[in-house]
Amino acid sequence: MAVSIISPMVLPPAPAFAEDMEASKGDLIKSLLPTVVNITTSKVEPLKAPPPVDASASTPAPPPPPPGGPTTVKNFVGSGFIIDPDGLIVTNYHVVEDAFKIIVTLSDGTRYLGKTLSASRLADIALVKIDAGRKLMVARWGDSDRVQVGDQVFAAGNPFGIGLSVSAGIVSGLNRDIQNSPYDDLIQTDATINHGNSGGPLFNMRGRVVGVNSAIISPTKGSAGLGFAIPSRSAEFVIKRLQTYGWVRPAWTGIKVQGITPDMAQALGMQQAEGSLISWVSPNGPAFKAGLLVGDVMLTFNGRKPSDERALLRDIAESDVGGTITFGILRQGQPRDIRVKTDEWPRNQWDALDAPLKTQRPKIAIPLDLSLTMAPLPAEDREKLDLTTFKEGVLVTDLPKDSDAAERGVQAGDVILRVQDKPVFSKADVLAGVGAAREEKRRYVLLLVWPKVRPVPGPRWYALQAGPDGD
């Protein structure tokens, strides 16, 4: 960093300088927000088993539902950012894992149906495509290799689904291993990252993406100042491979290694704990053919020392398939170099590790009553709810907590006044209204509801799912 000496007489007042800095930071963030997206996914999950009954009760607790039993649809939120003007979006694998529907919301509020093109579980990276019918603003990659502890960064995303938000902080650690995969090399930041931020960008102060927000460590559901991002260098490598081959297609040598501890170094007669120890060599694999043996100590990769065994594995995986790499090893205390011609990682073995996404749309039966238990509205309840001026109304007496209606805000004690544009006076009227919406091939039906608890006066419209989603 260049250092300039400025005369005190020409130095601007401190308040003005601070205001200029805040203004420039605000302008930078404003310019980048159009590249960030909110992602909402729909996933099928098994219905939770009811809580166990007290041991003193006469009726035993029912067993948990068996596999293939009743399921429900749940919605989840995440984040992403645009890397191609034609609508290519980067997010985390775990954001879109098992999702049968993906809705992408841009910063201007427009919503589009997204489709997962390819993904890697081990890298926790996925590519989602939308068709916006126009060119979109894209985020630019930065160089994560130049990131240092103490650098200012800010995270953008959709925490807890409340909408596009930004939080600032510093890089508080590098090369973190949270044991998500054998290749962990995460950037740690105290910029606030919460559930829903997953897949969003970690920007440096030049407005470049240096990481993909991926995980938090916290004793609660909120941020504890321990957020982790996938370095841009790793993300770019995975994304290019996914775009080119549809999978990561890593280079393979057929070895398994582990880091050398001080105790292991002493047992090996080494002066210090360094390098990685080979614990297994795949028969007839590239390393076996080159002469590498179990018990060899890997010290260097192409002439340089990897920082640890995870860095060595990353170096191997990111090598050119079919190229030659040189390992500097220690065998029985004697150094030597061994050249290995890499191969493509056997696809079936990699897929078993990397767990390809399930993309098949499930068949979900949506009951005609929308999982609502309904009853006529008693006169005394009509008076309590201040509904005496209304003649219509059907009381919701119960509904599953995991139902679509409950997740959208409907509660027991609410009163349904209309289905679509027709007043309802009985459960049969509600069923008829939902049935009519289905006959018209509508995926959603409108219910005008008089809430039992009204933060603001008057009824409220809800759009509940009435039929299966389209493609």
Short mmCIF file of C-alpha atoms in Angstrom, two decimals:
data_model
loop_
_atom_site.label_atom_id
_atom_site.label_comp_id
_atom_site.label_asym_id
_atom_site.label_seq_id
_atom_site.Cartn_x
_atom_site.Cartn_y
_atom_site.Cartn_z
CA MET A 1 0.00 0.00 0.00
CA ALA A 2 1.40 3.37 -0.97
CA VAL A 3 1.85 5.90 1.84
CA SER A 4 1.36 9.60 1.17
CA ILE A 5 2.36 12.47 3.47
CA ILE A 6 -0.09 15.37 3.27
CA SER A 7 0.32 18.80 4.83
CA PRO A 8 -2.07 19.33 7.74
CA MET A 9 -3.26 22.58 6.16
CA VAL A 10 -4.82 20.83 3.17
CA LEU A 11 -6.26 17.90 5.07
CA PRO A 12 -10.10 18.06 4.98
CA PRO A 13 -11.99 18.13 8.28
CA ALA A 14 -12.56 14.70 9.79
CA PRO A 15 -16.40 14.84 9.68
CA ALA A 16 -16.41 15.63 5.97
CA PHE A 17 -13.95 12.82 5.28
CA ALA A 18 -16.11 10.36 7.21
CA GLU A 19 -19.21 11.47 5.31
CA ASP A 20 -17.42 11.04 1.98
CA MET A 21 -16.35 7.55 2.94
CA GLU A 22 -19.89 6.61 3.97
CA ALA A 23 -21.29 8.05 0.75
CA SER A 24 -18.83 6.14 -1.41
CA LYS A 25 -19.54 2.90 0.47
CA GLY A 26 -23.28 3.43 0.07
CA ASP A 27 -22.90 4.12 -3.64
CA LEU A 28 -20.80 0.97 -4.05
CA ILE A 29 -23.35 -1.22 -2.30
CA LYS A 30 -26.24 0.33 -4.23
CA SER A 31 -24.47 -0.44 -7.51
CA LEU A 32 -23.99 -4.10 -6.54
CA LEU A 33 -27.44 -4.99 -5.18
CA PRO A 34 -28.93 -5.68 -8.66
CA THR A 35 -26.49 -8.60 -8.96
CA VAL A 36 -27.84 -10.30 -5.80
CA VAL A 37 -30.97 -12.48 -5.80
CA ASN A 38 -33.28 -14.08 -3.26
CA ILE A 39 -34.06 -17.76 -3.77
CA THR A 40 -37.14 -19.55 -2.44
CA THR A 41 -37.31 -23.32 -2.82
CA SER A 42 -40.09 -25.82 -2.25
CA LYS A 43 -39.12 -29.22 -0.91
CA VAL A 44 -41.02 -32.33 0.13
CA GLU A 45 -40.38 -33.48 3.70
CA PRO A 46 -41.90 -36.30 5.77
CA LEU A 47 -44.49 -35.26 8.30
CA LYS A 48 -43.01 -35.10 11.77
CA ALA A 49 -44.04 -37.77 14.23
CA PRO A 50 -46.28 -36.52 17.06
CA PRO A 51 -44.53 -35.90 20.40
CA PRO A 52 -44.33 -38.94 22.70
CA VAL A 53 -47.09 -39.39 25.26
CA ASP A 54 -46.21 -39.26 28.96
CA ALA A 55 -45.27 -42.70 30.29
CA SER A 56 -48.09 -42.54 32.83
CA ALA A 57 -50.71 -42.08 30.11
CA SER A 58 -52.82 -45.08 29.16
CA THR A 59 -52.49 -44.53 25.39
CA PRO A 60 -48.98 -45.21 24.01
CA ALA A 61 -47.38 -42.84 21.53
CA PRO A 62 -47.95 -43.82 17.91
CA PRO A 63 -44.85 -44.98 16.01
CA PRO A 64 -43.07 -42.54 13.66
CA PRO A 65 -44.29 -42.56 10.06
CA PRO A 66 -42.53 -45.21 7.94
CA PRO A 67 -40.45 -44.29 4.87
CA GLY A 68 -42.74 -43.45 2.00
CA GLY A 69 -45.37 -42.28 4.45
CA PRO A 70 -47.21 -38.95 4.57
CA THR A 71 -45.29 -35.90 3.43
CA THR A 72 -45.69 -32.15 3.35
CA VAL A 73 -44.27 -29.31 1.28
CA LYS A 74 -42.02 -26.77 2.99
CA ASN A 75 -40.56 -23.56 1.65
CA PHE A 76 -36.97 -22.50 2.33
CA VAL A 77 -35.04 -19.32 1.60
CA GLY A 78 -31.53 -18.69 0.36
CA SER A 79 -29.51 -16.31 -1.76
CA GLY A 80 -27.44 -16.18 -4.92
CA PHE A 81 -25.79 -13.83 -7.38
CA ILE A 82 -25.80 -13.40 -11.13
CA ILE A 83 -22.63 -14.27 -13.09
CA ASP A 84 -23.99 -14.13 -16.64
CA PRO A 85 -26.29 -11.48 -18.17
CA ASP A 86 -28.47 -14.24 -19.63
CA GLY A 87 -29.58 -15.30 -16.14
CA LEU A 88 -26.97 -17.74 -14.80
CA ILE A 89 -26.91 -17.64 -10.99
CA VAL A 90 -24.50 -19.07 -8.41
CA THR A 91 -25.84 -20.39 -5.11
CA ASN A 92 -25.10 -23.18 -2.63
CA TYR A 93 -25.86 -26.82 -3.29
CA HIS A 94 -27.69 -27.05 0.03
CA VAL A 95 -30.01 -24.19 -0.98
CA VAL A 96 -31.45 -26.09 -3.96
CA GLU A 97 -30.90 -29.65 -2.74
CA ASP A 98 -34.03 -31.79 -3.31
CA ALA A 99 -36.01 -28.70 -4.42
CA PHE A 100 -38.79 -29.36 -6.93
CA LYS A 101 -39.52 -25.67 -7.37
CA ILE A 102 -37.12 -22.70 -7.35
CA ILE A 103 -38.32 -19.09 -7.38
CA VAL A 104 -35.68 -16.42 -7.97
CA THR A 105 -36.50 -12.84 -6.94
CA LEU A 106 -34.38 -10.02 -8.33
CA SER A 107 -33.58 -6.83 -6.43
CA ASP A 108 -36.38 -5.00 -8.26
CA GLY A 109 -38.95 -7.51 -6.97
CA THR A 110 -39.53 -9.40 -10.22
CA ARG A 111 -39.84 -13.16 -9.78
CA TYR A 112 -38.83 -15.97 -12.13
CA LEU A 113 -38.96 -19.75 -12.13
CA GLY A 114 -35.45 -21.14 -11.79
CA LYS A 115 -33.93 -24.41 -12.96
CA THR A 116 -30.84 -26.12 -11.54
CA LEU A 117 -28.36 -26.83 -14.33
CA SER A 118 -25.63 -28.61 -12.34
CA ALA A 119 -24.25 -28.76 -8.82
CA SER A 120 -21.61 -30.20 -6.51
CA ARG A 121 -22.38 -31.26 -2.95
CA LEU A 122 -18.73 -31.46 -1.90
CA ALA A 123 -18.05 -27.94 -3.16
CA ASP A 124 -21.51 -26.73 -2.00
CA ILE A 125 -21.93 -24.91 -5.32
CA ALA A 126 -24.94 -24.96 -7.68
CA LEU A 127 -25.79 -23.19 -10.93
CA VAL A 128 -29.38 -22.00 -11.41
CA LYS A 129 -30.77 -20.55 -14.65
CA ILE A 130 -33.65 -18.11 -15.11
CA ASP A 131 -35.10 -16.59 -18.27
CA ALA A 132 -35.70 -12.92 -17.52
CA GLY A 133 -36.17 -11.95 -21.16
CA ARG A 134 -33.54 -9.21 -20.77
CA LYS A 135 -29.89 -8.77 -19.97
CA LEU A 136 -29.09 -8.71 -16.26
CA MET A 137 -26.32 -7.02 -14.30
CA VAL A 138 -23.58 -9.43 -13.24
CA ALA A 139 -21.25 -9.64 -10.25
CA ARG A 140 -17.51 -9.62 -10.91
CA TRP A 141 -15.10 -12.10 -9.38
CA GLY A 142 -12.27 -10.97 -7.12
CA ASP A 143 -9.05 -12.76 -6.20
CA SER A 144 -9.52 -14.63 -2.92
CA ASP A 145 -5.81 -15.50 -2.86
CA ARG A 146 -5.12 -11.83 -2.09
CA VAL A 147 -7.58 -11.65 0.80
CA GLN A 148 -5.94 -11.02 4.18
CA VAL A 149 -7.15 -11.23 7.75
CA GLY A 150 -8.45 -7.78 8.68
CA ASP A 151 -9.69 -6.87 5.18
CA GLN A 152 -13.10 -5.21 5.16
CA VAL A 153 -15.86 -7.19 3.44
CA PHE A 154 -19.65 -7.16 3.27
CA ALA A 155 -22.16 -9.94 2.78
CA ALA A 156 -25.37 -9.60 0.79
CA GLY A 157 -28.35 -11.94 0.82
CA ASN A 158 -31.76 -12.84 2.18
CA PRO A 159 -31.39 -13.54 5.94
CA PHE A 160 -34.41 -15.36 7.41
CA GLY A 161 -36.32 -14.51 4.22
CA ILE A 162 -36.88 -10.88 5.22
CA GLY A 163 -35.50 -9.57 1.92
CA LEU A 164 -32.27 -8.32 0.40
CA SER A 165 -29.94 -7.17 3.19
CA VAL A 166 -26.30 -6.19 3.59
CA SER A 167 -23.95 -6.63 6.56
CA ALA A 168 -20.36 -5.44 6.92
CA GLY A 169 -17.36 -6.81 8.79
CA ILE A 170 -13.82 -8.01 8.35
CA VAL A 171 -12.09 -11.20 7.32
CA SER A 172 -11.34 -12.86 10.65
CA GLY A 173 -9.67 -16.06 9.46
CA LEU A 174 -8.49 -17.98 6.39
CA ASN A 175 -8.21 -21.63 5.35
CA ARG A 176 -10.82 -22.68 7.92
CA ASP A 177 -11.78 -26.35 8.14
CA ILE A 178 -15.32 -26.92 9.42
CA GLN A 179 -15.26 -30.52 8.13
CA ASN A 180 -17.89 -30.03 5.47
CA SER A 181 -15.61 -31.83 3.02
CA PRO A 182 -11.99 -33.05 2.68
CA TYR A 183 -11.28 -29.89 0.65
CA ASP A 184 -12.43 -27.21 3.13
CA ASP A 185 -10.63 -23.89 2.65
CA LEU A 186 -13.10 -21.34 3.94
CA ILE A 187 -12.89 -17.62 4.55
CA GLN A 188 -14.09 -16.72 8.06
CA THR A 189 -15.83 -13.38 8.56
CA ASP A 190 -17.64 -11.55 11.32
CA ALA A 191 -19.92 -9.88 8.76
CA THR A 192 -23.34 -11.01 9.97
CA ILE A 193 -24.42 -14.16 8.12
CA ASN A 194 -27.70 -15.83 9.08
CA HIS A 195 -29.91 -18.59 7.74
CA GLY A 196 -31.05 -17.45 4.30
CA ASN A 197 -27.71 -15.80 3.47
CA SER A 198 -26.45 -19.08 2.04
CA GLY A 199 -25.34 -18.74 -1.57
CA GLY A 200 -25.01 -14.96 -1.46
CA PRO A 201 -21.80 -13.09 -2.30
CA LEU A 202 -19.08 -11.88 0.04
CA PHE A 203 -17.81 -8.65 -1.54
CA ASN A 204 -14.53 -6.88 -0.96
CA MET A 205 -14.39 -3.10 -0.86
CA ARG A 206 -13.74 -2.94 -4.59
CA GLY A 207 -17.10 -4.56 -5.20
CA ARG A 208 -15.67 -7.90 -6.30
CA VAL A 209 -16.90 -11.29 -5.11
CA VAL A 210 -14.19 -12.93 -3.01
CA GLY A 211 -16.42 -15.62 -1.51
CA VAL A 212 -19.74 -17.45 -1.61
CA ASN A 213 -21.45 -17.34 1.81
CA SER A 214 -21.98 -20.92 2.84
CA ALA A 215 -22.14 -21.69 6.57
CA ILE A 216 -22.28 -20.39 10.11
CA ILE A 217 -21.28 -21.77 13.49
CA SER A 218 -23.58 -20.69 16.28
CA PRO A 219 -25.06 -22.07 19.51
CA THR A 220 -28.38 -20.52 18.40
CA LYS A 221 -30.21 -20.06 15.11
CA GLY A 222 -28.75 -16.57 14.77
CA SER A 223 -25.32 -15.27 13.89
CA ALA A 224 -22.55 -15.54 16.48
CA GLY A 225 -20.00 -13.74 14.33
CA LEU A 226 -18.65 -16.97 12.83
CA GLY A 227 -19.61 -16.94 9.17
CA PHE A 228 -17.83 -18.87 6.43
CA ALA A 229 -17.54 -18.34 2.69
CA ILE A 230 -16.16 -20.49 -0.12
CA PRO A 231 -13.17 -18.62 -1.63
CA SER A 232 -13.81 -17.22 -5.11
CA ARG A 233 -10.83 -19.14 -6.50
CA SER A 234 -12.38 -22.47 -5.49
CA ALA A 235 -15.87 -21.40 -6.58
CA GLU A 236 -14.65 -20.28 -10.01
CA PHE A 237 -12.83 -23.57 -10.58
CA VAL A 238 -15.94 -25.61 -9.71
CA ILE A 239 -18.24 -23.37 -11.77
CA LYS A 240 -16.06 -23.60 -14.88
CA ARG A 241 -15.95 -27.38 -14.59
CA LEU A 242 -19.73 -27.57 -14.07
CA GLN A 243 -20.31 -25.36 -17.10
CA THR A 244 -17.91 -27.35 -19.28
CA TYR A 245 -18.57 -30.94 -18.20
CA GLY A 246 -21.73 -30.89 -16.07
CA TRP A 247 -19.71 -32.18 -13.11
CA VAL A 248 -16.51 -31.19 -11.33
CA ARG A 249 -14.37 -33.73 -13.27
CA PRO A 250 -11.41 -33.53 -10.88
CA ALA A 251 -7.99 -34.97 -11.62
CA TRP A 252 -7.29 -38.26 -9.82
CA THR A 253 -4.15 -40.02 -8.68
CA GLY A 254 -5.68 -42.69 -6.45
CA ILE A 255 -4.13 -41.89 -3.07
CA LYS A 256 -5.49 -41.22 0.39
CA VAL A 257 -3.48 -38.95 2.69
CA GLN A 258 -3.65 -37.53 6.18
CA GLY A 259 -1.89 -34.67 7.87
CA ILE A 260 1.20 -35.44 9.91
CA THR A 261 0.89 -34.64 13.61
CA PRO A 262 3.89 -34.01 15.92
CA ASP A 263 3.52 -37.54 17.33
CA MET A 264 3.50 -39.04 13.84
CA ALA A 265 6.53 -36.95 12.86
CA GLN A 266 8.44 -38.28 15.87
CA ALA A 267 7.49 -41.85 14.97
CA LEU A 268 8.77 -41.25 11.43
CA GLY A 269 12.02 -39.74 12.66
CA MET A 270 11.22 -36.33 11.17
CA GLN A 271 12.59 -33.13 12.66
CA GLN A 272 9.22 -31.35 12.39
CA ALA A 273 5.60 -32.12 11.56
CA GLU A 274 5.14 -31.28 7.89
CA GLY A 275 3.63 -32.82 4.81
CA SER A 276 1.01 -35.51 4.33
CA LEU A 277 1.31 -39.26 4.90
CA ILE A 278 -0.04 -41.70 2.31
CA SER A 279 -2.39 -44.18 3.99
CA TRP A 280 -3.72 -45.91 0.87
CA VAL A 281 -2.85 -46.27 -2.83
CA SER A 282 -5.53 -47.44 -5.26
CA PRO A 283 -4.44 -50.62 -7.09
CA ASN A 284 -3.66 -49.87 -10.75
CA GLY A 285 -4.34 -46.16 -10.20
CA PRO A 286 -2.02 -43.41 -11.49
CA ALA A 287 -0.07 -43.16 -8.20
CA PHE A 288 0.37 -46.95 -8.03
CA LYS A 289 1.67 -47.04 -11.60
CA ALA A 290 4.11 -44.21 -10.83
CA GLY A 291 5.53 -46.06 -7.83
CA LEU A 292 4.05 -44.21 -4.85
CA LEU A 293 3.71 -46.38 -1.74
CA VAL A 294 1.72 -46.43 1.48
CA GLY A 295 3.91 -44.73 4.08
CA ASP A 296 5.46 -42.19 1.70
CA VAL A 297 5.46 -38.65 3.06
CA MET A 298 4.27 -36.06 0.53
CA LEU A 299 6.28 -32.88 1.07
CA THR A 300 5.88 -30.86 -2.14
CA PHE A 301 3.53 -30.56 -5.10
CA ASN A 302 5.16 -29.30 -8.31
CA GLY A 303 8.00 -27.81 -6.30
CA ARG A 304 6.02 -25.98 -3.62
CA LYS A 305 4.81 -26.95 -0.16
CA PRO A 306 1.00 -27.23 0.28
CA SER A 307 -0.14 -25.69 3.57
CA ASP A 308 -1.81 -28.93 4.71
CA GLU A 309 -3.34 -32.17 3.41
CA ARG A 310 -6.51 -30.34 2.30
CA ALA A 311 -4.44 -28.00 0.16
CA LEU A 312 -2.64 -31.01 -1.36
CA LEU A 313 -5.96 -32.65 -2.26
CA ARG A 314 -7.19 -29.39 -3.81
CA ASP A 315 -4.00 -29.07 -5.83
CA ILE A 316 -4.42 -32.59 -7.19
CA ALA A 317 -8.12 -32.16 -7.97
CA GLU A 318 -7.55 -28.86 -9.81
CA SER A 319 -4.74 -30.25 -11.97
CA ASP A 320 -5.23 -30.90 -15.68
CA VAL A 321 -6.69 -34.35 -16.35
CA GLY A 322 -4.05 -36.29 -18.27
CA GLY A 323 -1.28 -33.91 -17.23
CA THR A 324 1.85 -34.76 -15.24
CA ILE A 325 2.46 -33.57 -11.68
CA THR A 326 5.57 -34.00 -9.54
CA PHE A 327 5.46 -35.03 -5.89
CA GLY A 328 8.42 -34.44 -3.64
CA ILE A 329 8.33 -37.28 -1.14
CA LEU A 330 10.25 -38.68 1.79
CA ARG A 331 10.63 -42.47 1.77
CA GLN A 332 12.44 -44.10 4.67
CA GLY A 333 14.07 -40.77 5.39
CA GLN A 334 15.35 -40.27 1.84
CA PRO A 335 13.93 -37.50 -0.41
CA ARG A 336 12.99 -38.20 -4.00
CA ASP A 337 10.73 -36.85 -6.76
CA ILE A 338 8.02 -38.96 -8.37
CA ARG A 339 6.13 -37.89 -11.48
CA VAL A 340 2.51 -38.99 -11.81
CA LYS A 341 0.27 -38.72 -14.87
CA THR A 342 -3.21 -37.84 -13.60
CA ASP A 343 -6.40 -39.51 -14.71
CA GLU A 344 -10.04 -38.45 -14.58
CA TRP A 345 -11.67 -39.34 -11.28
CA PRO A 346 -13.84 -42.45 -11.97
CA ARG A 347 -17.27 -40.91 -12.54
CA ASN A 348 -19.27 -43.52 -10.65
CA GLN A 349 -17.01 -43.16 -7.60
CA TRP A 350 -17.21 -39.36 -7.72
CA ASP A 351 -21.01 -39.37 -8.03
CA ALA A 352 -21.21 -41.59 -4.95
CA LEU A 353 -19.23 -38.94 -3.03
CA ASP A 354 -20.79 -35.86 -4.57
CA ALA A 355 -24.46 -36.88 -4.38
CA PRO A 356 -26.03 -35.49 -7.58
CA LEU A 357 -29.19 -33.43 -7.11
CA LYS A 358 -32.59 -35.06 -7.24
CA THR A 359 -34.55 -33.18 -9.85
CA GLN A 360 -37.65 -35.36 -10.25
CA ARG A 361 -40.81 -33.49 -9.35
CA PRO A 362 -42.74 -35.39 -6.65
CA LYS A 363 -46.41 -36.14 -6.95
CA ILE A 364 -48.10 -34.34 -4.10
CA ALA A 365 -51.75 -34.88 -3.30
CA ILE A 366 -53.41 -31.65 -2.17
CA PRO A 367 -56.71 -32.32 -0.37
CA LEU A 368 -59.80 -30.48 -1.54
CA ASP A 369 -60.23 -28.98 1.93
CA LEU A 370 -56.61 -27.62 1.79
CA SER A 371 -55.96 -29.52 5.06
CA LEU A 372 -58.34 -27.16 6.89
CA THR A 373 -60.76 -28.52 9.49
CA MET A 374 -63.89 -26.33 9.17
CA ALA A 375 -67.20 -25.85 10.98
CA PRO A 376 -70.18 -23.46 10.92
CA LEU A 377 -69.50 -20.17 12.68
CA PRO A 378 -71.42 -20.01 16.01
CA ALA A 379 -73.34 -16.81 16.70
CA GLU A 380 -71.35 -16.09 19.86
CA ASP A 381 -68.06 -16.38 17.94
CA ARG A 382 -69.41 -14.07 15.24
CA GLU A 383 -70.09 -11.47 17.92
CA LYS A 384 -66.67 -11.91 19.56
CA LEU A 385 -64.96 -11.44 16.22
CA ASP A 386 -67.05 -8.36 15.40
CA LEU A 387 -68.58 -10.14 12.42
CA THR A 388 -72.23 -9.39 13.17
CA THR A 389 -72.57 -7.30 10.01
CA PHE A 390 -71.51 -10.30 7.86
CA LYS A 391 -73.86 -13.10 6.92
CA GLU A 392 -71.19 -15.35 5.37
CA GLY A 393 -68.32 -17.11 7.14
CA VAL A 394 -66.88 -20.58 7.83
CA LEU A 395 -64.78 -21.17 10.97
CA VAL A 396 -61.33 -22.79 10.72
CA THR A 397 -61.14 -25.04 13.79
CA ASP A 398 -57.81 -26.77 13.14
CA LEU A 399 -55.02 -27.23 10.60
CA PRO A 400 -51.65 -29.02 10.56
CA LYS A 401 -48.68 -26.86 11.50
CA ASP A 402 -46.81 -28.09 8.41
CA SER A 403 -49.66 -27.32 6.00
CA ASP A 404 -49.43 -24.75 3.22
CA ALA A 405 -52.20 -22.69 4.86
CA ALA A 406 -50.39 -22.59 8.24
CA GLU A 407 -47.08 -21.61 6.65
CA ARG A 408 -48.83 -18.72 4.89
CA GLY A 409 -50.37 -17.46 8.12
CA VAL A 410 -53.83 -19.03 8.47
CA GLN A 411 -54.64 -20.00 12.08
CA ALA A 412 -57.28 -21.91 13.95
CA GLY A 413 -60.04 -19.45 14.87
CA ASP A 414 -59.83 -17.57 11.56
CA VAL A 415 -63.01 -17.23 9.51
CA ILE A 416 -63.13 -17.80 5.73
CA LEU A 417 -65.43 -15.21 4.14
CA ARG A 418 -64.83 -15.83 0.43
CA VAL A 419 -63.24 -18.31 -1.93
CA GLN A 420 -62.14 -16.46 -5.03
CA ASP A 421 -64.96 -13.92 -5.55
CA LYS A 422 -67.81 -15.90 -3.95
CA PRO A 423 -69.03 -15.65 -0.32
CA VAL A 424 -69.03 -18.98 1.55
CA PHE A 425 -71.54 -20.09 4.18
CA SER A 426 -70.49 -23.72 4.74
CA LYS A 427 -67.64 -26.17 4.31
CA ALA A 428 -69.37 -27.40 1.15
CA ASP A 429 -69.12 -23.88 -0.30
CA VAL A 430 -65.37 -23.82 0.40
CA LEU A 431 -64.86 -27.23 -1.22
CA ALA A 432 -66.91 -26.13 -4.23
CA GLY A 433 -64.79 -22.99 -4.61
CA VAL A 434 -61.51 -24.91 -4.44
CA GLY A 435 -62.87 -27.49 -6.86
CA ALA A 436 -63.84 -24.78 -9.34
CA ALA A 437 -60.34 -23.32 -9.19
CA ARG A 438 -58.90 -26.74 -9.93
CA GLU A 439 -61.20 -27.23 -12.90
CA GLU A 440 -59.86 -23.97 -14.28
CA LYS A 441 -56.32 -25.42 -13.90
CA ARG A 442 -55.39 -22.83 -11.28
CA ARG A 443 -52.49 -23.78 -9.01
CA TYR A 444 -53.63 -21.32 -6.33
CA VAL A 445 -56.97 -20.26 -4.91
CA LEU A 446 -57.76 -16.98 -3.11
CA LEU A 447 -59.35 -17.06 0.33
CA LEU A 448 -60.60 -13.90 2.02
CA VAL A 449 -60.04 -14.52 5.73
CA TRP A 450 -61.17 -12.65 8.83
CA PRO A 451 -58.26 -13.28 11.23
CA LYS A 452 -58.88 -14.26 14.83
CA VAL A 453 -55.97 -11.98 15.72
CA ARG A 454 -55.98 -8.76 13.70
CA PRO A 455 -52.86 -6.56 13.92
CA VAL A 456 -54.68 -4.26 11.51
CA PRO A 457 -58.47 -3.95 11.06
CA GLY A 458 -60.39 -5.90 8.43
CA PRO A 459 -59.99 -9.18 6.53
CA ARG A 460 -56.99 -10.42 4.57
CA TRP A 461 -56.51 -12.34 1.31
CA TYR A 462 -54.43 -15.56 1.23
CA ALA A 463 -53.35 -17.45 -1.89
CA LEU A 464 -53.24 -21.16 -0.98
CA GLN A 465 -51.99 -23.95 -3.18
CA ALA A 466 -54.92 -25.81 -4.70
CA GLY A 467 -53.21 -27.90 -7.38
CA PRO A 468 -49.80 -29.22 -8.46
CA ASP A 469 -47.14 -26.84 -9.74
CA GLY A 470 -46.52 -26.53 -13.44
CA ASP A 471 -43.20 -27.33 -15.04
#
